[in-house]
mmCIF file of C-alpha atoms (C1' of nucleotides) in Angstrom:
data_model
loop_
_atom_site.group_PDB
_atom_site.id
_atom_site.type_symbol
_atom_site.label_atom_id
_atom_site.label_comp_id
_atom_site.label_asym_id
_atom_site.label_seq_id
_atom_site.Cartn_x
_atom_site.Cartn_y
_atom_site.Cartn_z
ATOM 1 C CA UNK W 115 -44.521 68.916 233.160
ATOM 2 C CA UNK W 116 -42.418 65.972 232.309
ATOM 3 C CA UNK W 117 -38.553 66.323 232.253
ATOM 4 C CA UNK W 118 -37.108 64.345 229.423
ATOM 5 C CA UNK W 119 -33.890 62.174 229.730
ATOM 6 C CA UNK W 120 -31.818 64.597 227.837
ATOM 7 C CA UNK W 121 -33.045 67.409 229.882
ATOM 8 C CA UNK W 122 -32.336 65.698 233.081
ATOM 9 C CA UNK W 123 -28.711 65.357 232.008
ATOM 10 C CA UNK W 124 -28.596 69.122 231.752
ATOM 11 C CA UNK W 125 -30.499 69.676 235.076
ATOM 12 C CA UNK W 126 -28.208 67.299 236.864
ATOM 13 C CA UNK W 127 -25.229 69.288 235.656
ATOM 14 C CA UNK W 128 -26.793 72.442 237.076
ATOM 15 C CA UNK W 129 -27.700 71.090 240.347
ATOM 16 C CA UNK W 130 -23.973 70.573 240.744
ATOM 17 C CA UNK W 131 -23.666 74.258 241.474
ATOM 18 C CA UNK W 132 -25.554 77.423 240.405
ATOM 19 C CA UNK W 133 -26.169 79.942 239.177
ATOM 20 C CA UNK W 134 -24.343 78.903 236.188
ATOM 21 C CA UNK W 135 -23.734 79.946 232.667
ATOM 22 C CA UNK W 136 -24.763 77.951 229.555
ATOM 23 C CA UNK W 137 -21.118 77.490 228.550
ATOM 24 C CA UNK W 138 -20.211 76.176 232.046
ATOM 25 C CA UNK W 139 -22.994 73.543 231.628
ATOM 26 C CA UNK W 140 -21.525 72.661 228.340
ATOM 27 C CA UNK W 141 -18.179 72.187 230.027
ATOM 28 C CA UNK W 142 -19.562 70.143 232.817
ATOM 29 C CA UNK W 143 -21.349 67.866 230.320
ATOM 30 C CA UNK W 144 -18.353 67.660 227.968
ATOM 31 C CA UNK W 145 -16.727 65.187 230.207
ATOM 32 C CA UNK W 146 -19.669 62.740 230.146
ATOM 33 C CA UNK W 147 -21.044 62.830 226.645
ATOM 34 C CA UNK W 148 -20.486 64.528 223.129
ATOM 35 C CA UNK W 149 -23.064 66.895 222.698
ATOM 36 C CA UNK W 150 -23.068 69.970 220.595
ATOM 37 C CA UNK W 151 -23.173 73.163 222.322
ATOM 38 C CA UNK W 152 -26.454 74.102 220.410
ATOM 39 C CA UNK W 153 -28.067 71.035 221.861
ATOM 40 C CA UNK W 154 -27.256 71.995 225.411
ATOM 41 C CA UNK W 155 -28.624 75.386 224.856
ATOM 42 C CA UNK W 156 -31.849 74.195 223.418
ATOM 43 C CA UNK W 157 -32.402 71.865 226.433
ATOM 44 C CA UNK W 158 -31.761 74.773 228.646
ATOM 45 C CA UNK W 159 -34.360 76.687 226.840
ATOM 46 C CA UNK W 160 -36.889 73.821 227.070
ATOM 47 C CA UNK W 161 -36.099 73.573 230.869
ATOM 48 C CA UNK W 162 -36.829 77.212 231.242
ATOM 49 C CA UNK W 163 -40.011 76.770 229.384
ATOM 50 C CA UNK W 164 -41.053 73.979 231.516
ATOM 51 C CA UNK W 165 -40.282 76.119 234.529
ATOM 52 C CA UNK W 166 -37.691 73.685 235.766
ATOM 53 C CA UNK W 167 -35.178 76.344 235.823
ATOM 54 C CA UNK W 168 -34.833 80.050 235.669
ATOM 55 C CA UNK W 169 -32.212 82.542 234.742
ATOM 56 C CA UNK W 170 -30.904 85.982 235.601
ATOM 57 C CA UNK W 171 -29.074 88.220 232.952
ATOM 58 C CA UNK W 172 -25.359 88.945 233.457
ATOM 59 C CA UNK W 173 -24.545 91.231 230.633
ATOM 60 C CA UNK W 174 -25.761 89.496 227.508
ATOM 61 C CA UNK W 175 -25.493 85.888 228.855
ATOM 62 C CA UNK W 176 -27.796 84.090 231.258
ATOM 63 C CA UNK W 177 -27.029 82.594 234.616
ATOM 64 C CA UNK W 178 -29.249 79.624 235.191
ATOM 65 C CA UNK W 179 -30.611 78.179 238.492
ATOM 66 C CA UNK W 180 -32.931 75.265 239.174
ATOM 67 C CA UNK W 181 -36.418 76.059 240.123
ATOM 68 C CA UNK W 182 -37.059 72.531 241.406
ATOM 69 C CA UNK W 183 -35.021 70.979 244.180
ATOM 70 C CA UNK W 184 -33.275 67.824 243.450
ATOM 71 C CA UNK W 185 -34.495 65.938 246.460
ATOM 72 C CA UNK W 186 -38.136 66.814 245.607
ATOM 73 C CA UNK W 187 -37.524 65.668 242.039
ATOM 74 C CA UNK W 188 -35.907 62.447 243.222
ATOM 75 C CA UNK W 189 -38.774 61.747 245.569
ATOM 76 C CA UNK W 190 -41.492 62.222 242.815
ATOM 77 C CA UNK W 191 -39.596 60.333 240.252
ATOM 78 C CA UNK W 192 -38.756 57.430 242.717
ATOM 79 C CA UNK W 193 -42.508 57.136 243.400
ATOM 80 C CA UNK W 194 -43.568 57.044 239.771
ATOM 81 C CA UNK W 195 -40.678 54.708 238.950
ATOM 82 C CA UNK W 196 -41.811 52.345 241.733
ATOM 83 C CA UNK W 197 -45.445 52.379 240.529
ATOM 84 C CA UNK W 198 -44.420 51.878 236.812
ATOM 85 C CA UNK W 199 -41.997 49.089 237.290
ATOM 86 C CA UNK W 200 -42.608 47.280 240.634
ATOM 87 C CA UNK W 201 -46.349 47.957 241.119
ATOM 88 C CA UNK W 202 -45.564 50.425 243.891
ATOM 89 C CA UNK W 203 -43.613 47.876 246.180
ATOM 90 C CA UNK W 204 -40.411 48.932 247.674
ATOM 91 C CA UNK W 205 -38.941 45.620 248.673
ATOM 92 C CA UNK W 206 -38.775 44.052 245.195
ATOM 93 C CA UNK W 207 -36.639 47.004 244.096
ATOM 94 C CA UNK W 208 -34.257 46.683 246.784
ATOM 95 C CA UNK W 209 -34.144 42.992 246.123
ATOM 96 C CA UNK W 210 -33.318 43.626 242.549
ATOM 97 C CA UNK W 211 -30.270 45.764 243.728
ATOM 98 C CA UNK W 212 -29.374 42.999 246.114
ATOM 99 C CA UNK W 213 -29.309 40.658 243.080
ATOM 100 C CA UNK W 214 -26.952 43.117 241.185
ATOM 101 C CA UNK W 215 -24.603 43.328 244.169
ATOM 102 C CA UNK W 216 -25.088 46.894 244.193
ATOM 103 C CA UNK W 217 -25.532 47.255 247.964
ATOM 104 C CA UNK W 218 -22.657 48.642 249.693
ATOM 105 C CA UNK W 219 -22.110 48.834 253.538
ATOM 106 C CA UNK W 220 -23.460 52.339 253.684
ATOM 107 C CA UNK W 221 -26.660 51.129 251.933
ATOM 108 C CA UNK W 222 -27.122 48.412 254.475
ATOM 109 C CA UNK W 223 -26.594 50.771 257.316
ATOM 110 C CA UNK W 224 -29.111 53.203 255.919
ATOM 111 C CA UNK W 225 -31.441 50.348 255.487
ATOM 112 C CA UNK W 226 -31.092 49.360 259.171
ATOM 113 C CA UNK W 227 -31.828 52.842 260.349
ATOM 114 C CA UNK W 228 -34.905 53.131 258.228
ATOM 115 C CA UNK W 229 -36.142 49.805 259.582
ATOM 116 C CA UNK W 230 -35.512 50.741 263.113
ATOM 117 C CA UNK W 231 -37.325 54.115 262.697
ATOM 118 C CA UNK W 232 -40.241 52.474 260.952
ATOM 119 C CA UNK W 233 -40.606 50.087 263.840
ATOM 120 C CA UNK W 234 -40.516 52.876 266.211
ATOM 121 C CA UNK W 235 -43.556 54.322 264.509
ATOM 122 C CA UNK W 236 -45.430 51.223 263.890
ATOM 123 C CA UNK W 237 -46.164 49.307 267.121
ATOM 124 C CA UNK R 83 -35.041 48.945 222.183
ATOM 125 C CA UNK R 84 -36.753 51.229 224.605
ATOM 126 C CA UNK R 85 -40.231 50.252 226.031
ATOM 127 C CA UNK R 86 -42.371 53.359 226.520
ATOM 128 C CA UNK R 87 -44.567 54.063 229.333
ATOM 129 C CA UNK R 88 -47.734 53.168 227.748
ATOM 130 C CA UNK R 89 -46.208 49.904 226.327
ATOM 131 C CA UNK R 90 -45.083 49.106 229.690
ATOM 132 C CA UNK R 91 -48.570 49.052 231.106
ATOM 133 C CA UNK R 92 -49.535 46.590 228.544
ATOM 134 C CA UNK R 93 -46.536 44.400 229.104
ATOM 135 C CA UNK R 94 -47.302 44.503 232.812
ATOM 136 C CA UNK R 95 -50.718 43.313 232.155
ATOM 137 C CA UNK R 96 -49.246 40.477 230.067
ATOM 138 C CA UNK R 97 -46.887 39.483 232.657
ATOM 139 C CA UNK R 98 -49.695 38.730 234.971
ATOM 140 C CA UNK R 99 -50.395 35.534 233.004
ATOM 141 C CA UNK R 100 -49.801 34.316 229.392
ATOM 142 C CA UNK R 101 -50.230 33.264 226.651
ATOM 143 C CA UNK R 102 -52.983 35.772 226.560
ATOM 144 C CA UNK R 103 -55.255 37.315 223.843
ATOM 145 C CA UNK R 104 -55.472 40.929 222.946
ATOM 146 C CA UNK R 105 -59.039 41.202 224.224
ATOM 147 C CA UNK R 106 -58.013 39.641 227.509
ATOM 148 C CA UNK R 107 -55.319 42.129 227.839
ATOM 149 C CA UNK R 108 -57.934 44.943 227.123
ATOM 150 C CA UNK R 109 -59.931 43.495 229.932
ATOM 151 C CA UNK R 110 -57.140 43.537 232.468
ATOM 152 C CA UNK R 111 -56.364 46.999 231.666
ATOM 153 C CA UNK R 112 -60.017 48.144 231.904
ATOM 154 C CA UNK R 113 -59.846 48.157 235.595
ATOM 155 C CA UNK R 114 -56.981 50.576 235.693
ATOM 156 C CA UNK R 115 -57.382 52.990 232.917
ATOM 157 C CA UNK R 116 -59.837 54.044 230.039
ATOM 158 C CA UNK R 117 -58.000 52.983 226.846
ATOM 159 C CA UNK R 118 -59.758 52.269 223.554
ATOM 160 C CA UNK R 119 -59.277 48.811 222.526
ATOM 161 C CA UNK R 120 -57.649 49.995 219.335
ATOM 162 C CA UNK R 121 -54.970 51.682 221.514
ATOM 163 C CA UNK R 122 -54.086 48.528 223.418
ATOM 164 C CA UNK R 123 -53.820 46.668 220.031
ATOM 165 C CA UNK R 124 -51.472 49.259 218.653
ATOM 166 C CA UNK R 125 -49.280 48.898 221.689
ATOM 167 C CA UNK R 126 -49.226 45.117 221.404
ATOM 168 C CA UNK R 127 -48.217 45.522 217.816
ATOM 169 C CA UNK R 128 -45.346 47.914 218.759
ATOM 170 C CA UNK R 129 -44.203 45.605 221.489
ATOM 171 C CA UNK R 130 -44.064 42.723 219.032
ATOM 172 C CA UNK R 131 -41.945 44.919 216.628
ATOM 173 C CA UNK R 132 -39.602 45.801 219.570
ATOM 174 C CA UNK R 133 -39.198 42.086 220.194
ATOM 175 C CA UNK R 134 -40.517 42.510 223.616
ATOM 176 C CA UNK R 135 -43.389 40.030 223.040
ATOM 177 C CA UNK R 136 -44.166 37.371 220.531
ATOM 178 C CA UNK R 137 -47.493 35.524 219.647
ATOM 179 C CA UNK R 138 -48.709 32.322 218.440
ATOM 180 C CA UNK R 139 -51.907 32.070 216.287
ATOM 181 C CA UNK R 140 -55.105 30.608 217.733
ATOM 182 C CA UNK R 141 -57.566 30.649 214.936
ATOM 183 C CA UNK R 142 -57.608 34.113 213.644
ATOM 184 C CA UNK R 143 -56.505 35.706 216.787
ATOM 185 C CA UNK R 144 -53.108 35.899 218.424
ATOM 186 C CA UNK R 145 -52.092 34.618 221.797
ATOM 187 C CA UNK R 146 -49.193 36.801 223.113
ATOM 188 C CA UNK R 147 -46.353 36.012 225.461
ATOM 189 C CA UNK R 148 -43.499 38.110 226.796
ATOM 190 C CA UNK R 149 -40.109 37.587 225.188
ATOM 191 C CA UNK R 150 -38.353 39.463 227.998
ATOM 192 C CA UNK R 151 -38.585 38.339 231.557
ATOM 193 C CA UNK R 152 -40.021 40.745 234.197
ATOM 194 C CA UNK R 153 -37.243 40.364 236.546
ATOM 195 C CA UNK R 154 -34.673 41.074 234.000
ATOM 196 C CA UNK R 155 -36.521 44.176 232.851
ATOM 197 C CA UNK R 156 -36.959 45.440 236.316
ATOM 198 C CA UNK R 157 -33.236 44.870 236.900
ATOM 199 C CA UNK R 158 -32.131 46.798 233.987
ATOM 200 C CA UNK R 159 -34.614 49.519 234.523
ATOM 201 C CA UNK R 160 -33.584 49.871 238.177
ATOM 202 C CA UNK R 161 -30.048 50.329 237.188
ATOM 203 C CA UNK R 162 -30.763 52.929 234.554
ATOM 204 C CA UNK R 163 -33.062 54.762 236.828
ATOM 205 C CA UNK R 164 -30.465 54.822 239.723
ATOM 206 C CA UNK R 165 -27.839 56.163 237.174
ATOM 207 C CA UNK R 166 -30.058 58.837 235.887
ATOM 208 C CA UNK R 167 -31.657 60.064 238.895
ATOM 209 C CA UNK R 168 -29.273 59.318 241.688
ATOM 210 C CA UNK R 169 -26.039 59.144 240.030
ATOM 211 C CA UNK R 170 -25.926 55.416 240.557
ATOM 212 C CA UNK R 171 -25.987 55.491 244.429
ATOM 213 C CA UNK R 172 -28.370 53.292 246.195
ATOM 214 C CA UNK R 173 -28.765 54.831 249.672
ATOM 215 C CA UNK R 174 -30.166 58.149 248.572
ATOM 216 C CA UNK R 175 -32.735 56.397 246.849
ATOM 217 C CA UNK R 176 -33.578 54.214 249.848
ATOM 218 C CA UNK R 177 -33.677 57.414 252.037
ATOM 219 C CA UNK R 178 -36.031 59.001 249.552
ATOM 220 C CA UNK R 179 -38.526 56.143 250.243
ATOM 221 C CA UNK R 180 -38.241 56.521 254.047
ATOM 222 C CA UNK R 181 -39.988 59.906 253.846
ATOM 223 C CA UNK R 182 -42.677 58.707 251.766
ATOM 224 C CA UNK R 183 -44.361 56.168 254.112
ATOM 225 C CA UNK R 184 -44.334 53.735 251.378
ATOM 226 C CA UNK R 185 -43.127 50.907 253.562
ATOM 227 C CA UNK R 186 -45.388 48.178 254.647
ATOM 228 C CA UNK R 187 -44.755 45.391 257.171
ATOM 229 C CA UNK R 188 -44.136 42.979 254.462
ATOM 230 C CA UNK R 189 -41.524 45.194 253.093
ATOM 231 C CA UNK R 190 -39.826 45.345 256.352
ATOM 232 C CA UNK R 191 -39.752 41.749 256.639
ATOM 233 C CA UNK R 192 -38.193 41.361 253.160
ATOM 234 C CA UNK R 193 -35.708 44.076 253.819
ATOM 235 C CA UNK R 194 -34.607 42.461 256.975
ATOM 236 C CA UNK R 195 -34.016 39.145 255.026
ATOM 237 C CA UNK R 196 -32.143 41.008 252.428
ATOM 238 C CA UNK R 197 -29.860 42.565 254.912
ATOM 239 C CA UNK R 198 -29.134 39.218 256.770
ATOM 240 C CA UNK R 199 -28.408 37.588 253.408
ATOM 241 C CA UNK R 200 -26.234 40.428 252.497
ATOM 242 C CA UNK R 201 -24.352 40.063 255.651
ATOM 243 C CA UNK R 202 -23.943 36.394 255.386
ATOM 244 C CA UNK R 203 -22.176 37.110 252.191
ATOM 245 C CA UNK R 204 -20.086 40.130 253.258
ATOM 246 C CA UNK R 205 -17.920 39.358 256.241
ATOM 247 C "C1'" DA Z 75 -77.179 33.707 203.810
ATOM 248 C "C1'" DC Z 76 -76.722 38.177 205.279
ATOM 249 C "C1'" DA Z 77 -75.667 41.685 208.715
ATOM 250 C "C1'" DG Z 78 -73.200 43.038 212.415
ATOM 251 C "C1'" DT Z 79 -69.095 42.130 215.104
ATOM 252 C "C1'" DT Z 80 -64.410 41.240 215.785
ATOM 253 C "C1'" DC Z 81 -59.662 40.094 214.170
ATOM 254 C "C1'" DG Z 82 -55.135 41.808 212.882
ATOM 255 C "C1'" DA Z 83 -52.917 45.258 209.473
ATOM 256 C "C1'" DT Z 84 -52.275 49.603 207.921
ATOM 257 C "C1'" DT Z 85 -52.709 54.471 208.403
ATOM 258 C "C1'" DA Z 86 -53.343 58.796 210.952
ATOM 259 C "C1'" DC Z 87 -51.845 62.706 213.349
ATOM 260 C "C1'" DA Z 88 -50.550 65.973 216.992
ATOM 261 C "C1'" DA Z 89 -47.169 66.287 220.826
ATOM 262 C "C1'" DA Z 90 -42.825 65.227 222.700
ATOM 263 C "C1'" DT Z 91 -37.896 64.269 222.080
ATOM 264 C "C1'" DG Z 92 -33.261 64.228 220.397
ATOM 265 C "C1'" DT Z 93 -30.149 66.807 218.106
ATOM 266 C "C1'" DA Z 94 -28.852 70.374 215.892
ATOM 267 C "C1'" DA Z 95 -28.431 74.775 212.272
ATOM 268 C "C1'" DT Z 96 -29.609 79.603 211.266
ATOM 269 C "C1'" DC Z 97 -30.215 84.435 212.461
ATOM 270 C "C1'" DG Z 98 -29.490 88.926 214.211
ATOM 271 C "C1'" DA Z 99 -27.265 91.404 217.984
ATOM 272 C "C1'" DT Z 100 -22.973 92.060 220.594
ATOM 273 C "C1'" DT Z 101 -18.627 91.833 222.009
ATOM 274 C "C1'" DG Z 102 -13.539 91.180 221.906
ATOM 275 C "C1'" DA Z 103 -9.308 90.904 219.396
ATOM 276 C "C1'" DC Z 104 -6.486 93.189 216.666
ATOM 277 C "C1'" DG T 201 -13.153 100.244 212.983
ATOM 278 C "C1'" DT T 202 -13.843 95.628 211.311
ATOM 279 C "C1'" DC T 203 -14.013 90.764 211.428
ATOM 280 C "C1'" DA T 204 -14.585 86.649 213.957
ATOM 281 C "C1'" DA T 205 -16.453 84.543 217.854
ATOM 282 C "C1'" DT T 206 -20.348 84.216 220.920
ATOM 283 C "C1'" DC T 207 -24.938 85.066 222.887
ATOM 284 C "C1'" DG T 208 -29.768 83.823 223.110
ATOM 285 C "C1'" DA T 209 -33.939 83.159 219.984
ATOM 286 C "C1'" DT T 210 -35.857 80.957 216.377
ATOM 287 C "C1'" DT T 211 -36.442 77.497 213.309
ATOM 288 C "C1'" DA T 212 -35.589 72.517 211.500
ATOM 289 C "C1'" DC T 213 -36.512 68.108 210.967
ATOM 290 C "C1'" DA T 214 -36.523 63.058 211.801
ATOM 291 C "C1'" DT T 215 -38.050 59.743 215.321
ATOM 292 C "C1'" DT T 216 -40.875 58.157 219.108
ATOM 293 C "C1'" DT T 217 -44.983 58.186 221.743
ATOM 294 C "C1'" DG T 218 -49.939 58.674 222.768
ATOM 295 C "C1'" DT T 219 -54.052 57.693 221.271
ATOM 296 C "C1'" DA T 220 -56.817 56.255 218.042
ATOM 297 C "C1'" DA T 221 -59.576 55.343 213.143
ATOM 298 C "C1'" DT T 222 -59.979 52.862 208.861
ATOM 299 C "C1'" DC T 223 -59.925 48.528 206.035
ATOM 300 C "C1'" DG T 224 -60.451 44.047 204.403
ATOM 301 C "C1'" DA T 225 -61.118 39.244 206.026
ATOM 302 C "C1'" DA T 226 -63.457 36.106 209.072
ATOM 303 C "C1'" DC T 227 -66.728 34.763 212.243
ATOM 304 C "C1'" DT T 228 -71.404 34.727 214.617
ATOM 305 C "C1'" DG T 229 -76.062 35.023 215.576
ATOM 306 C "C1'" DT T 230 -80.366 34.482 213.636
#
DNA sequence: ACAGTTCGATTACAAATGTAATCGATTGAC
DNA sequence: GTCAATCGATTACATTTGTAATCGAACTGT
């Protein structure tokens, strides 16, 4: 099932480290946004129902853990994003970051590596 | 305002060429998905209300045109996507594509150009 | 000139989403 | 031992989204 934007913020906080209690998640999010504790708990519940996370009991509270891996999630989302916004083409996406001057040396190095790997496989 | 996924499909079809009538949009989309004509028209109406597109009258029908440019849209969406999914960092995103065999020769060529442009600007 | 089609406008309606509040059980502080 | 704080569960409720159907005006084919 689809993870909503709000849910994703919670999931991102959980990926930082887990297992993790609800109130700890609330604390992690407090730095970034002003959400009521109740809201965060609702979102945790929805993530459980969507089987994106699970929990084990620790006394009367729950300790949550992700059920989906961040890398897998990023990969699927990237593919869908690329299809929706760029018609599935990678290079316009990168070009768009280039325009925004968001590319750092690190990114360029990584691109070079990707290119050379690709060329190794395709000739 | 936020453009929804369905609305974006319509907007993508409109970006192909415009001004463009509703029924022409319906035709363009027919190749990709099975939407009722009514659905497409609803979405056009919502895009107008969101000020993403506009129209001029041509007899009793409307000819639509985008109000936002595709490149601008792609750029903002890319940035938001990066923030949401990758915490704003480009290189993990790029790495994620390396795995997916989404790169074509043309992408590689363009990536090389992006790199050399970048290096021209940064040394 | 009348019937069927086609236009845009308006209305429909269930599911998802954002953002909580309430409720009953439990626990911790005094 | 009692009262307040806290836990998860359940309920709330407006807005957005997906996906149309209906309605009245206009046009088209015959």
